[in-house]
Coordinates of C-alpha atoms and ligand atoms in Angstrom, one line a residue:
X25 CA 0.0 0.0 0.0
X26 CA 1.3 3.4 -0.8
X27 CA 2.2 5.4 1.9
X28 CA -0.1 8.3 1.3
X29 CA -3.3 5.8 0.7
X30 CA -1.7 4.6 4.2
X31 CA -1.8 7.8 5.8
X32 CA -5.2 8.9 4.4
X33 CA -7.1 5.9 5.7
X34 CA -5.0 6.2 9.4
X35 CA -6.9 9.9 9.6
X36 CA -10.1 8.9 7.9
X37 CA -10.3 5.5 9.9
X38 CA -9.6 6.2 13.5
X39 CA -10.4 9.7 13.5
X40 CA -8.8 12.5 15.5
X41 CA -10.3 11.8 18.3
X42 CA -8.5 8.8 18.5
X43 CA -5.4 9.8 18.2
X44 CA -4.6 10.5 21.6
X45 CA -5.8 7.6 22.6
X46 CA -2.6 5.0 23.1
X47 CA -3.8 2.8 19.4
X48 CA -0.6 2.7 17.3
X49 CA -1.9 5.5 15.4
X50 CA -1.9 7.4 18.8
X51 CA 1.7 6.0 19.1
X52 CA 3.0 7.2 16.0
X53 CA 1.3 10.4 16.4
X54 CA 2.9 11.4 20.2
X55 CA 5.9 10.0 19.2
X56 CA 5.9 12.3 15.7
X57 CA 6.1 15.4 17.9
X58 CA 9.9 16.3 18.9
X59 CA 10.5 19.0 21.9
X60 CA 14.6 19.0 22.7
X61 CA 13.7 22.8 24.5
X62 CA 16.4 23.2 27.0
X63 CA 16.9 19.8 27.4
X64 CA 20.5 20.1 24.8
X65 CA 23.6 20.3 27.3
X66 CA 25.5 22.6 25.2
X67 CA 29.4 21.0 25.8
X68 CA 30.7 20.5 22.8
X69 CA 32.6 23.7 20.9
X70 CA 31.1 24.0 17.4
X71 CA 33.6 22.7 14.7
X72 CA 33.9 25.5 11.8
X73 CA 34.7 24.2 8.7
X74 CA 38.0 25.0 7.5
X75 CA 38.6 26.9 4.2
X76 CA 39.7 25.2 1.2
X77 CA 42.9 25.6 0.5
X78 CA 43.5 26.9 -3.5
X79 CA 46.4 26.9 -5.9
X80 CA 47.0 28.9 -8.7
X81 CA 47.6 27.1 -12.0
X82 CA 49.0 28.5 -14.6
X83 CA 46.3 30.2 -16.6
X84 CA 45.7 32.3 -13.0
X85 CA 42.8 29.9 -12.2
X86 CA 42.1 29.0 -8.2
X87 CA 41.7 25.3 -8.1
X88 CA 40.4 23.7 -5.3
X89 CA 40.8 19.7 -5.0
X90 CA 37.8 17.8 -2.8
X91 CA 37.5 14.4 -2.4
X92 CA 34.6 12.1 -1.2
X93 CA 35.3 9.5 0.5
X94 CA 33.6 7.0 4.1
X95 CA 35.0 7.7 7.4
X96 CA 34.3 7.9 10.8
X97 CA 33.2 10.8 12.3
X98 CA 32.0 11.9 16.5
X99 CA 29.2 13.5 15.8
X100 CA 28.6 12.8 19.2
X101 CA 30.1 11.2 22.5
X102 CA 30.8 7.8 23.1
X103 CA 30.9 5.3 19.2
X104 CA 32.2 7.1 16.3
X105 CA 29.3 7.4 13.0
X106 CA 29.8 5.7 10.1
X107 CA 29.3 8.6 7.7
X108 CA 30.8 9.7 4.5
X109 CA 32.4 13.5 4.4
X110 CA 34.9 15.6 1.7
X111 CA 38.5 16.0 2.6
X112 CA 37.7 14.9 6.2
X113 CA 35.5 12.3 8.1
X114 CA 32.0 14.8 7.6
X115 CA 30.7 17.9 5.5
X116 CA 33.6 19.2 3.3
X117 CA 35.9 22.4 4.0
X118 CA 34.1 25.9 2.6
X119 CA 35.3 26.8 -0.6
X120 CA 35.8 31.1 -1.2
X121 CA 36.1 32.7 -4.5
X122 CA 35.4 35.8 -5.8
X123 CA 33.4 37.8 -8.3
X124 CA 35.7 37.9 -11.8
X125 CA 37.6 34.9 -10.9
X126 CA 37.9 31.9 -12.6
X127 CA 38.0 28.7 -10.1
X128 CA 38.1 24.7 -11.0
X129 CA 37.3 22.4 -8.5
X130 CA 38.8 18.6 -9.0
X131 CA 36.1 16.7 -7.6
X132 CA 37.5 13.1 -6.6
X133 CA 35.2 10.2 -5.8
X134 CA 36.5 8.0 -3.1
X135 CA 33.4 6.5 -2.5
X136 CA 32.3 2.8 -3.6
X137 CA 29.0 4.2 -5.7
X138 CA 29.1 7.4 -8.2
X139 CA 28.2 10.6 -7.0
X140 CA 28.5 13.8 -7.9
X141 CA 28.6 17.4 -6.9
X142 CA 26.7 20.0 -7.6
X143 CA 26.9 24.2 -6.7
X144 CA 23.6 25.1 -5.2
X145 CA 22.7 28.8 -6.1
X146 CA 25.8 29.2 -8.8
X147 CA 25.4 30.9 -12.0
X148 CA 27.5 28.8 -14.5
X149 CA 27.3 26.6 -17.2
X150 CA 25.1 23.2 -17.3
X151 CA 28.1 21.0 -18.0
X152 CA 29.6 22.4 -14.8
X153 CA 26.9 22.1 -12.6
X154 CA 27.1 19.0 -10.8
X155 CA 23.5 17.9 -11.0
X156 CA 22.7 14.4 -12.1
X157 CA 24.0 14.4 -16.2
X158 CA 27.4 15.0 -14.1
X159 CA 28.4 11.7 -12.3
X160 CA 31.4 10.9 -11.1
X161 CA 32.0 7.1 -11.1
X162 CA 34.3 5.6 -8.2
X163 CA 38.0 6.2 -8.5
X164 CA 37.3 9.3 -11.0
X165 CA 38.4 12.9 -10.9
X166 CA 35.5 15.6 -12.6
X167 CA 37.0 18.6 -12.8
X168 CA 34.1 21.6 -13.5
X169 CA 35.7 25.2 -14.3
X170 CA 33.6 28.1 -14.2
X171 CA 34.3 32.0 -13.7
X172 CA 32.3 33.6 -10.6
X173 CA 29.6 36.0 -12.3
X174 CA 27.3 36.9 -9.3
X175 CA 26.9 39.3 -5.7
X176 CA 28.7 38.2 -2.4
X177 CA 26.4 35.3 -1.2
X178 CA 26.2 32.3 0.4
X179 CA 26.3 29.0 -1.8
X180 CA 26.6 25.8 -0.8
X181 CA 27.5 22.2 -2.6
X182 CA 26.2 18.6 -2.2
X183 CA 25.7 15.6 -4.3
X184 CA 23.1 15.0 -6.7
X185 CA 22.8 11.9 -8.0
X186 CA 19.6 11.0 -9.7
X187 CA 17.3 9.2 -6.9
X188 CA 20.3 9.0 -4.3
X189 CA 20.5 12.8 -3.2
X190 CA 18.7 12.5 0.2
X191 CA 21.5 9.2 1.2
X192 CA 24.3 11.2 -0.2
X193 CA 23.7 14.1 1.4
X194 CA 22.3 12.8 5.0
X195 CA 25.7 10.8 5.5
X196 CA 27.9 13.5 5.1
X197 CA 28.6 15.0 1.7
X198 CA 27.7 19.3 2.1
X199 CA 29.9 22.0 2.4
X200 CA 29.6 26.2 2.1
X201 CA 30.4 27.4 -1.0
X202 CA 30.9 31.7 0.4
X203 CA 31.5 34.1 -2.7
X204 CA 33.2 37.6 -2.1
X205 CA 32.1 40.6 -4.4
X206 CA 34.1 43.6 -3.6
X207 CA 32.8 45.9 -5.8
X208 CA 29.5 45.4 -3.7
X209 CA 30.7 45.0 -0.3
X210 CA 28.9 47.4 2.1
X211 CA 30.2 49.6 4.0
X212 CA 33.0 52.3 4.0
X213 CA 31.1 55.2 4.6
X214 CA 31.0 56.0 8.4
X215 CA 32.8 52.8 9.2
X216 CA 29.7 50.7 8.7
X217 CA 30.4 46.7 7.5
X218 CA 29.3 43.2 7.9
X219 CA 31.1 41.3 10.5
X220 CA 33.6 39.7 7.9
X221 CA 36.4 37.3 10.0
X222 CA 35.8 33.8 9.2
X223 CA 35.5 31.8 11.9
X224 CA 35.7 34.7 14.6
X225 CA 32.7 37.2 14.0
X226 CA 31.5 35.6 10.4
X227 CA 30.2 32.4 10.9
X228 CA 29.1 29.0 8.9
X229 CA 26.1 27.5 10.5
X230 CA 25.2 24.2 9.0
X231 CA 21.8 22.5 10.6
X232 CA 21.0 19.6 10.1
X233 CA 18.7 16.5 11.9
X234 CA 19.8 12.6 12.5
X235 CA 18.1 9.7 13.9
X236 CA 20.9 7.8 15.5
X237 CA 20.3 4.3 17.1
X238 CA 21.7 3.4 20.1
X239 CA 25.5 2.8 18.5
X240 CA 25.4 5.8 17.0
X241 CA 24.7 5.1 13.6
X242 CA 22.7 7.1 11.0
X243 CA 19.6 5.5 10.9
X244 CA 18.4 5.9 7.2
X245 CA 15.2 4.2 7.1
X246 CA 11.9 5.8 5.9
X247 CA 9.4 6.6 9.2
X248 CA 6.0 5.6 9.1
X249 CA 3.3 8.0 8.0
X250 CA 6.4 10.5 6.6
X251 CA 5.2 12.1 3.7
X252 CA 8.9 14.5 3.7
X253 CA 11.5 11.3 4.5
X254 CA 13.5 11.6 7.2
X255 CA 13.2 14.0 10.3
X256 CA 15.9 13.6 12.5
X257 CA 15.6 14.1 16.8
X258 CA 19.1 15.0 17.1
X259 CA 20.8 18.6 15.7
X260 CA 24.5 19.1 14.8
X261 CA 25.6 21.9 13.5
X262 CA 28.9 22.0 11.0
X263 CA 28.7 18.2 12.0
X264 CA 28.6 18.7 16.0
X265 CA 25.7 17.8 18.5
X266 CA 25.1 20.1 21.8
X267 CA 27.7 23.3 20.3
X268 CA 28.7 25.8 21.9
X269 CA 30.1 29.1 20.3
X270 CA 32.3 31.2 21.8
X271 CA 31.6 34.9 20.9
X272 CA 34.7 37.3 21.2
X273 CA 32.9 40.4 19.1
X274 CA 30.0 42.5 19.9
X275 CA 28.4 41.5 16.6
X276 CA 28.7 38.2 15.3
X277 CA 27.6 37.5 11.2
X278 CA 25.6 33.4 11.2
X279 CA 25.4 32.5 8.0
X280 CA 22.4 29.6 8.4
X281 CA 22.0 26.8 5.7
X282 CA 19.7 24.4 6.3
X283 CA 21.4 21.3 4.9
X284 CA 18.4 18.7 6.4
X285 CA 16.6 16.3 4.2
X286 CA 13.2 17.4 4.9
X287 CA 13.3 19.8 8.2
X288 CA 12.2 23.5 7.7
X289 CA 13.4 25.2 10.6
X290 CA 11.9 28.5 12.2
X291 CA 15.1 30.5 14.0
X292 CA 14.7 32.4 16.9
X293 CA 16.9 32.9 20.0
X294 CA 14.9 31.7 23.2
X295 CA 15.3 35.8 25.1
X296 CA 13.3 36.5 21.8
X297 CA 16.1 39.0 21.1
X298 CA 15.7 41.0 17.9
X299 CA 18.3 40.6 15.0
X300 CA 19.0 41.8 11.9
X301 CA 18.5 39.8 8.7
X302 CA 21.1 40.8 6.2
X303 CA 21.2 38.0 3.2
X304 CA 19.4 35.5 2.0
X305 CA 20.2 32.7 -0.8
X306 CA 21.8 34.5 -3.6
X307 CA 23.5 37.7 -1.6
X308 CA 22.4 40.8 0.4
X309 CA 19.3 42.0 1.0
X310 CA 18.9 46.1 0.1
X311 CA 18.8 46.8 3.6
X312 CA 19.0 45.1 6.8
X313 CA 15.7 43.9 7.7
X314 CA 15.4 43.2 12.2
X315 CA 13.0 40.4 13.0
X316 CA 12.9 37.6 15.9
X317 CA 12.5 34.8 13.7
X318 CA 13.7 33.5 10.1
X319 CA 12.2 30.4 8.6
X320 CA 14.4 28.0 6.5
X321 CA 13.2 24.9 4.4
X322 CA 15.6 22.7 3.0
X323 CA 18.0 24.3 0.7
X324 CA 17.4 27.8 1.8
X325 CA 20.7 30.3 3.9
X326 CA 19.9 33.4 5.6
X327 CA 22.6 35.5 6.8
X328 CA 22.0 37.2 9.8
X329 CA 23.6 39.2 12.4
X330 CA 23.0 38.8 16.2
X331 CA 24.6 41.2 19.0
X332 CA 25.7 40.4 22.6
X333 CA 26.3 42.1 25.5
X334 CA 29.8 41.0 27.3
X335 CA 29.1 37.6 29.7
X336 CA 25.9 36.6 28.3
X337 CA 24.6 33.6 27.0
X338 CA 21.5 33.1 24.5
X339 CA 20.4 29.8 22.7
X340 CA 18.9 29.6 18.6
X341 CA 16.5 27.8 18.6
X342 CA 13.8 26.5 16.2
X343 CA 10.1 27.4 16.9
X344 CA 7.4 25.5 15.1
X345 CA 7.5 26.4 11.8
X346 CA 4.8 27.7 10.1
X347 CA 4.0 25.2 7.0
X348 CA 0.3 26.0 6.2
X349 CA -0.8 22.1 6.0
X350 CA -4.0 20.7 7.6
X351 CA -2.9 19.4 11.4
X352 CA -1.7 15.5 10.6
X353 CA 0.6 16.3 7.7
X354 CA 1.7 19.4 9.7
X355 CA 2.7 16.6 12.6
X356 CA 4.2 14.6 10.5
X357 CA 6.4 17.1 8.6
X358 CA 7.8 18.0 11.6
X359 CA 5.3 21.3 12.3
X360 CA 4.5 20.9 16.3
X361 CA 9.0 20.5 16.5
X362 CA 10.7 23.0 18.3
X363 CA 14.6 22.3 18.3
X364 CA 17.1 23.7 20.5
X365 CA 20.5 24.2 17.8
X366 CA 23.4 26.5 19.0
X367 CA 24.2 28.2 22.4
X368 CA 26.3 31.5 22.4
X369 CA 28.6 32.7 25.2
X370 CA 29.9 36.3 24.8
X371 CA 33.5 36.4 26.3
X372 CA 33.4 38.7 29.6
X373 CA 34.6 41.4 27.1
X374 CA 34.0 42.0 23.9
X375 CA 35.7 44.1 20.7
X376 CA 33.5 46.6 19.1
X377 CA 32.3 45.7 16.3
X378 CA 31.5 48.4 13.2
X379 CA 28.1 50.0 13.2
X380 CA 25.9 47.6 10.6
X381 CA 25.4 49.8 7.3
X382 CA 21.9 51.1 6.4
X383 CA 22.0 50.1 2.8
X384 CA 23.6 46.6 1.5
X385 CA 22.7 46.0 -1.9
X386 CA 20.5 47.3 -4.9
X387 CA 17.1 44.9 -4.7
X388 CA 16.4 42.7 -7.9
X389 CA 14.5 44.6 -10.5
X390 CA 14.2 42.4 -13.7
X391 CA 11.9 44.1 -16.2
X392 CA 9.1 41.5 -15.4
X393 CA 6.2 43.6 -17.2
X394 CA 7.6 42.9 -20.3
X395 CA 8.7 39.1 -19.3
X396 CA 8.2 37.2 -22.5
X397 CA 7.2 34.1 -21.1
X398 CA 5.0 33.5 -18.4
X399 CA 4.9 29.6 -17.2
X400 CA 3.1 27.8 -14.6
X401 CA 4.0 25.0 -12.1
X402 CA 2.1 22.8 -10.0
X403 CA 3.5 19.7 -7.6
X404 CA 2.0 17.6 -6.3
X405 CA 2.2 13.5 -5.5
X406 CA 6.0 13.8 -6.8
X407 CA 6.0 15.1 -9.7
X408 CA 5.7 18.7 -11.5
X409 CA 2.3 19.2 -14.3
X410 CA 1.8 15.8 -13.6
X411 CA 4.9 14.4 -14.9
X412 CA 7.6 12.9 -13.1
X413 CA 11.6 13.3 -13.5
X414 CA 12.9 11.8 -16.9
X415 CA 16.3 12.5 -17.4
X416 CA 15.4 11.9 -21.1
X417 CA 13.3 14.6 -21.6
X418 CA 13.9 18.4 -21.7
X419 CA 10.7 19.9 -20.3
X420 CA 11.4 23.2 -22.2
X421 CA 13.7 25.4 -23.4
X422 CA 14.3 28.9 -22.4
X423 CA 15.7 31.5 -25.0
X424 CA 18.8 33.0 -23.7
X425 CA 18.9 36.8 -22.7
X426 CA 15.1 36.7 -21.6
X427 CA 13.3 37.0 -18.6
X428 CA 10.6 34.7 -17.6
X429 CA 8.0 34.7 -15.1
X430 CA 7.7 31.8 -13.3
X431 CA 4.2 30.9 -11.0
X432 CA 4.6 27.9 -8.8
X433 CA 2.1 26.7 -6.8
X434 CA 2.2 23.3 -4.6
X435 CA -1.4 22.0 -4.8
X436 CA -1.6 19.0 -2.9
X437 CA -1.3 19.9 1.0
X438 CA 2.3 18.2 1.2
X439 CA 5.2 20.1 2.2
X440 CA 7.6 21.4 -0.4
X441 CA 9.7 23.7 -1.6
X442 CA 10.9 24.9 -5.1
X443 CA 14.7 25.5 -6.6
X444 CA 15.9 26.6 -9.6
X445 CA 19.6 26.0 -11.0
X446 CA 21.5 28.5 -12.6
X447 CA 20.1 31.5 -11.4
X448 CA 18.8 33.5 -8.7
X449 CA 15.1 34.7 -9.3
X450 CA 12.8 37.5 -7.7
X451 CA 10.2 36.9 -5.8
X452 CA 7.0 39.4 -7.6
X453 CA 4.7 38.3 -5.2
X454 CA 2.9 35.8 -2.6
X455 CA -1.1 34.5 -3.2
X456 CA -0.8 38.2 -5.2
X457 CA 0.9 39.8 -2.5
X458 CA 3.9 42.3 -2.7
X459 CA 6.6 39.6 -1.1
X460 CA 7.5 39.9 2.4
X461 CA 11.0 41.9 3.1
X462 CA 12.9 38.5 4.1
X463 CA 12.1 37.5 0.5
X464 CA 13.1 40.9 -1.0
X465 CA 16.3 39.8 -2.3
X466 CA 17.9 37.0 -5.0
X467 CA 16.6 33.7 -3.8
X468 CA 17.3 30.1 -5.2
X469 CA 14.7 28.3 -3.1
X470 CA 11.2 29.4 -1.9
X471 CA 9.2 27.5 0.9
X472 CA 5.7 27.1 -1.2
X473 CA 2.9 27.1 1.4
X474 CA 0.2 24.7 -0.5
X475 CA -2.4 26.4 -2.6
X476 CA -0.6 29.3 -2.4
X477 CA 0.9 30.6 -6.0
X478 CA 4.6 32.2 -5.7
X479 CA 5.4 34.3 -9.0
X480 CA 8.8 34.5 -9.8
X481 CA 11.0 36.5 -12.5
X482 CA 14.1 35.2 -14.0
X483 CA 16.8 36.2 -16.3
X484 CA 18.5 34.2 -18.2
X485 CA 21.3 35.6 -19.8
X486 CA 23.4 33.5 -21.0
X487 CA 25.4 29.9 -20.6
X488 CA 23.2 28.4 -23.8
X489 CA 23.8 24.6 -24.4
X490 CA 20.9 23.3 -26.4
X491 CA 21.5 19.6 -25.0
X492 CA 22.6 19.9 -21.3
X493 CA 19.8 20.6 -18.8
X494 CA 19.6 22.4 -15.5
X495 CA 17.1 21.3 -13.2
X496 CA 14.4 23.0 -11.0
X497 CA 12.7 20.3 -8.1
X498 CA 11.4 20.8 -4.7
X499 CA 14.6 20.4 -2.3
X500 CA 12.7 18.4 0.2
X501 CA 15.3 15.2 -0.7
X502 CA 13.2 12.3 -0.6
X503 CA 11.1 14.1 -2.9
X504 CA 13.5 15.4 -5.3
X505 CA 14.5 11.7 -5.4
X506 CA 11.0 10.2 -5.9
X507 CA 11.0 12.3 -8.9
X508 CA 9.1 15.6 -8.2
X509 CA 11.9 17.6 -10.6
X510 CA 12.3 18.9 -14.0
X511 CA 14.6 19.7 -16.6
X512 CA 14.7 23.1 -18.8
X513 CA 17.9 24.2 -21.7
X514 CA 19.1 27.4 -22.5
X515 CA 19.0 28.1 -25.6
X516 CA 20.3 30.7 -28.4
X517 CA 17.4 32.6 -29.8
X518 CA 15.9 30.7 -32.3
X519 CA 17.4 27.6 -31.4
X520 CA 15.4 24.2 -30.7
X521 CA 16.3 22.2 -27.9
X522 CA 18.4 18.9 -28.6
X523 CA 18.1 15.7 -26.9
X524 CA 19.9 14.5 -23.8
X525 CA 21.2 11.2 -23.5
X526 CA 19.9 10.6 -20.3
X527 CA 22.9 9.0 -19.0
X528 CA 26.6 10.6 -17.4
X529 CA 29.0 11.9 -20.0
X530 CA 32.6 9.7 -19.5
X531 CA 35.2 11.3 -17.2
X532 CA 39.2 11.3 -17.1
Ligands
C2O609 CU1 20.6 22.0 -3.8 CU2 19.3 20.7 -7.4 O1 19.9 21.3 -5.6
CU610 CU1 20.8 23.7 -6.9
CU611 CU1 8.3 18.4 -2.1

């Protein structure tokens, strides 16, 4: 029986009164909701991933070299995990470039199964981006090159692998991918800037959930009455459970990514402190916008920036998020969760840090009222229009130096979300609202509240290949893996789309 027939006859049949009521339905139900509110003990100093070191070669290019491979990793006390990581035993070291430069990255796969790697929120060509036409078989080397055309934002990298993304990724295989953009950095004027020292006051904040059994390993099975895949009871951040970040500045910069399978997370800190929301996917927001609490679904990164005073001590946390689905899928998505993630403790004094600058970047404005093209989207039950993921067939082909507008709507009361490769889009409106401020700036991923129609521009201008696709799917993994994903070409104008082959192209 399929899982959603499953779950509709558990609701219809025993009713909500029920629930409560000890039956296994009741079980599943109490047992669905997860509460870790100050019950983390925070004694474990958060790991920051290192930066990847770069060489020059001799065209001037910054090459990176990661490599994939199983290890063992204490992501917490007492066994190690089996888990899989890049250049290390978990996650992979955060790679930096900036605007104008040219980078290769020699991808190596050390694992025992082809993988691949893909640069989530990178404008670049489709043979470059990692997605699932670029597999990299065991004991191979893919080495993508690419020159950095985009704002300072906060990327990040994982695997991609056609139906194996949401394994790939929960075992290990993430990392940041932080682009620099000097020409738009803020600041200057009146000594006004972004916390900017990695690792000291500019901060990578990787969240993710595990289910761990009682040795400590990942436990990767499919929970009952899931509709998202897998929700994890435990939280590690950068790849360690209970952290603890010392703070030495006044302001500190978190860049949040939620790297989770299926988890939307709803950040707060638990004195309700206000704090300033400065980026989100694809770079800064035009101006700093102060709220209590950001919401994250799977893919997404927010950038914000926090203040302390000297000696104290405050906790993220996430707050139930708000999903809009009817109460049982809202349970079982992980809705009624509240998570504690990171503790900070301000030193008992702390450097000053620069006033944060009024204005950070100029907001999207693609020309959508002349948009030639205006498509629609709907998911639901895994797929996209009805049709599921064939890596055979181009779904359409976009002409390059236009701007589309793009209306998504998820219509069937599930939880999803919706990503784009290759570029960063504007959000035009919400149910045929103006968009709220924290989704005022380039995004990559946008939390789709069913029934609710998100309208989207996007430029495309340029990177045509007529036969190498770039994908858009919702980034809740088991569902991008089940198939809910499509593929669209760039194309010169004019130009019909070719055919994929379907398969991986052959690597050195
Ligand atoms: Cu972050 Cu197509 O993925
Ligand atoms: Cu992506
Ligand atoms: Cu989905």
């Amino acid at each position: 029986m399929k899982r959603r027939t499953m779950l509709k006859i558990g609701l219809g049949g025993v009713g909500a009164a029920a629930l409560g009521a000890g039956g296994t339905v009741g079980w599943w139900w109490s047992s669905a909701d997860i509460d870790t509110a100050g019950r983390v003990a925070f004694n474990r100093r958060l790991a920051i991933p290192p930066l990847a070191p770069a060489h020059r070669d001799a065209k001037g290019h910054k090459v990176f070299e990661l490599r994939a491979a199983p290890g063992e990793h204490r992501l917490r006390p007492g066994r190690p995990t089996a888990t899989w990581g890049i250049n290390g035993t978990y996650l992979g070291p955060t790679l930096r470039a900036t605007r104008g430069e040219t980078v290769r990255v020699n991808v190596r796969n050390g694992l025992r199964e082809p993988t691949s790697l893909h640069w989530h929120g990178m404008h670049l060509p489709a043979r470059m981006d990692g997605g699932p036409h670029q597999p990299v078989e065991p004991g191979r080397t893919w080495s993508p090159t690419w020159t950095i055309d985009q704002p300072a934002a906060t990327l990040w990298y994982h695997p991609h692998p056609h139906g194996e993304t949401a394994r790939h990724v929960y075992r290990g295989l993430a990392g940041l991918f932080i682009l620099d953009d000097p020409k738009t950095e803020p600041g200057g004027s009146g000594g006004s800037s972004l916390p900017n020292h990695y690792g000291i006051d500019d901060i990578p904040v990787i969240v993710q959930d595990k289910r761990l059994d009682d040795g400590n390993q990942l436990d990767e099975s499919h929970p009952r009455l899931s509709e998202v895949g897998l929700l994890g009871d435990v939280i590690c951040v950068n790849g360690t459970t209970g952290p603890y970040l010392p703070v030495t500045t006044e302001r500190i910069r978190l860049r949040l990514l939620n790297a989770s399978n299926a988890r939307t997370y709803r950040f707060g800190f638990t004195d309700d402190r206000t704090f300033a929301l400065v980026g989100t996917d694809g770079g800064l927001l035009p101006a700093p916008h102060r709220t209590t609490r950001i919401q994250l679904s799977p893919g997404e990164r927010a950038e914000i920036v926090v203040t302390l005073r000297p000696g104290e001590r405050t906790v993220l946390r996430s707050y139930p998020p708000d999903l809009g689905l009817n109460f049982m899928n809202n349970r079982f998505s992980g809705g009624d969760d509240t998570m504690d993630i990171l503790e900070l403790r301000a030193a008992r004094t702390l450097r000053p840090s620069p006033r944060l600058p009024d204005h950070l970047a100029t907001a999207p404005a693609l020309a959508a009222g002349n948009a030639a093209v205006d498509r629609k989207f709907e998911m639901a039950n895994f797929s996209i229009n009805g049709k599921s993921m064939d890596m055979r067939r181009i779904d359409f082909a976009v002409g390059r130096d236009t701007t589309e507008i793009w209306e998504v709507t998820a219509i069937d009361d599930n939880q999803h979300n919706f990503h784009v490769h290759d570029v960063q889009f504007q959000v035009l409106s919400v149910g045929g609202k103006p968009p709220p401020p924290e989704l005022a700036g380039w995004k990559d991923t946008i939390h789709t509240r069913p029934g609710t129609p998100y309208r989207l521009a996007l430029r495309f201008a340029d990177h045509s290949d007529r036969t190498m696709p770039y994908m858009y799917h919702c980034h809740i993994l088991y569902h991008e893996d089940q198939g809910l994903m499509g593929q669209f070409v760039v194309t010169e104008p004019g130009e019909k789309p070719g055919s994929t082959s379907g398969g991986g192209s052959h690597h050195h």
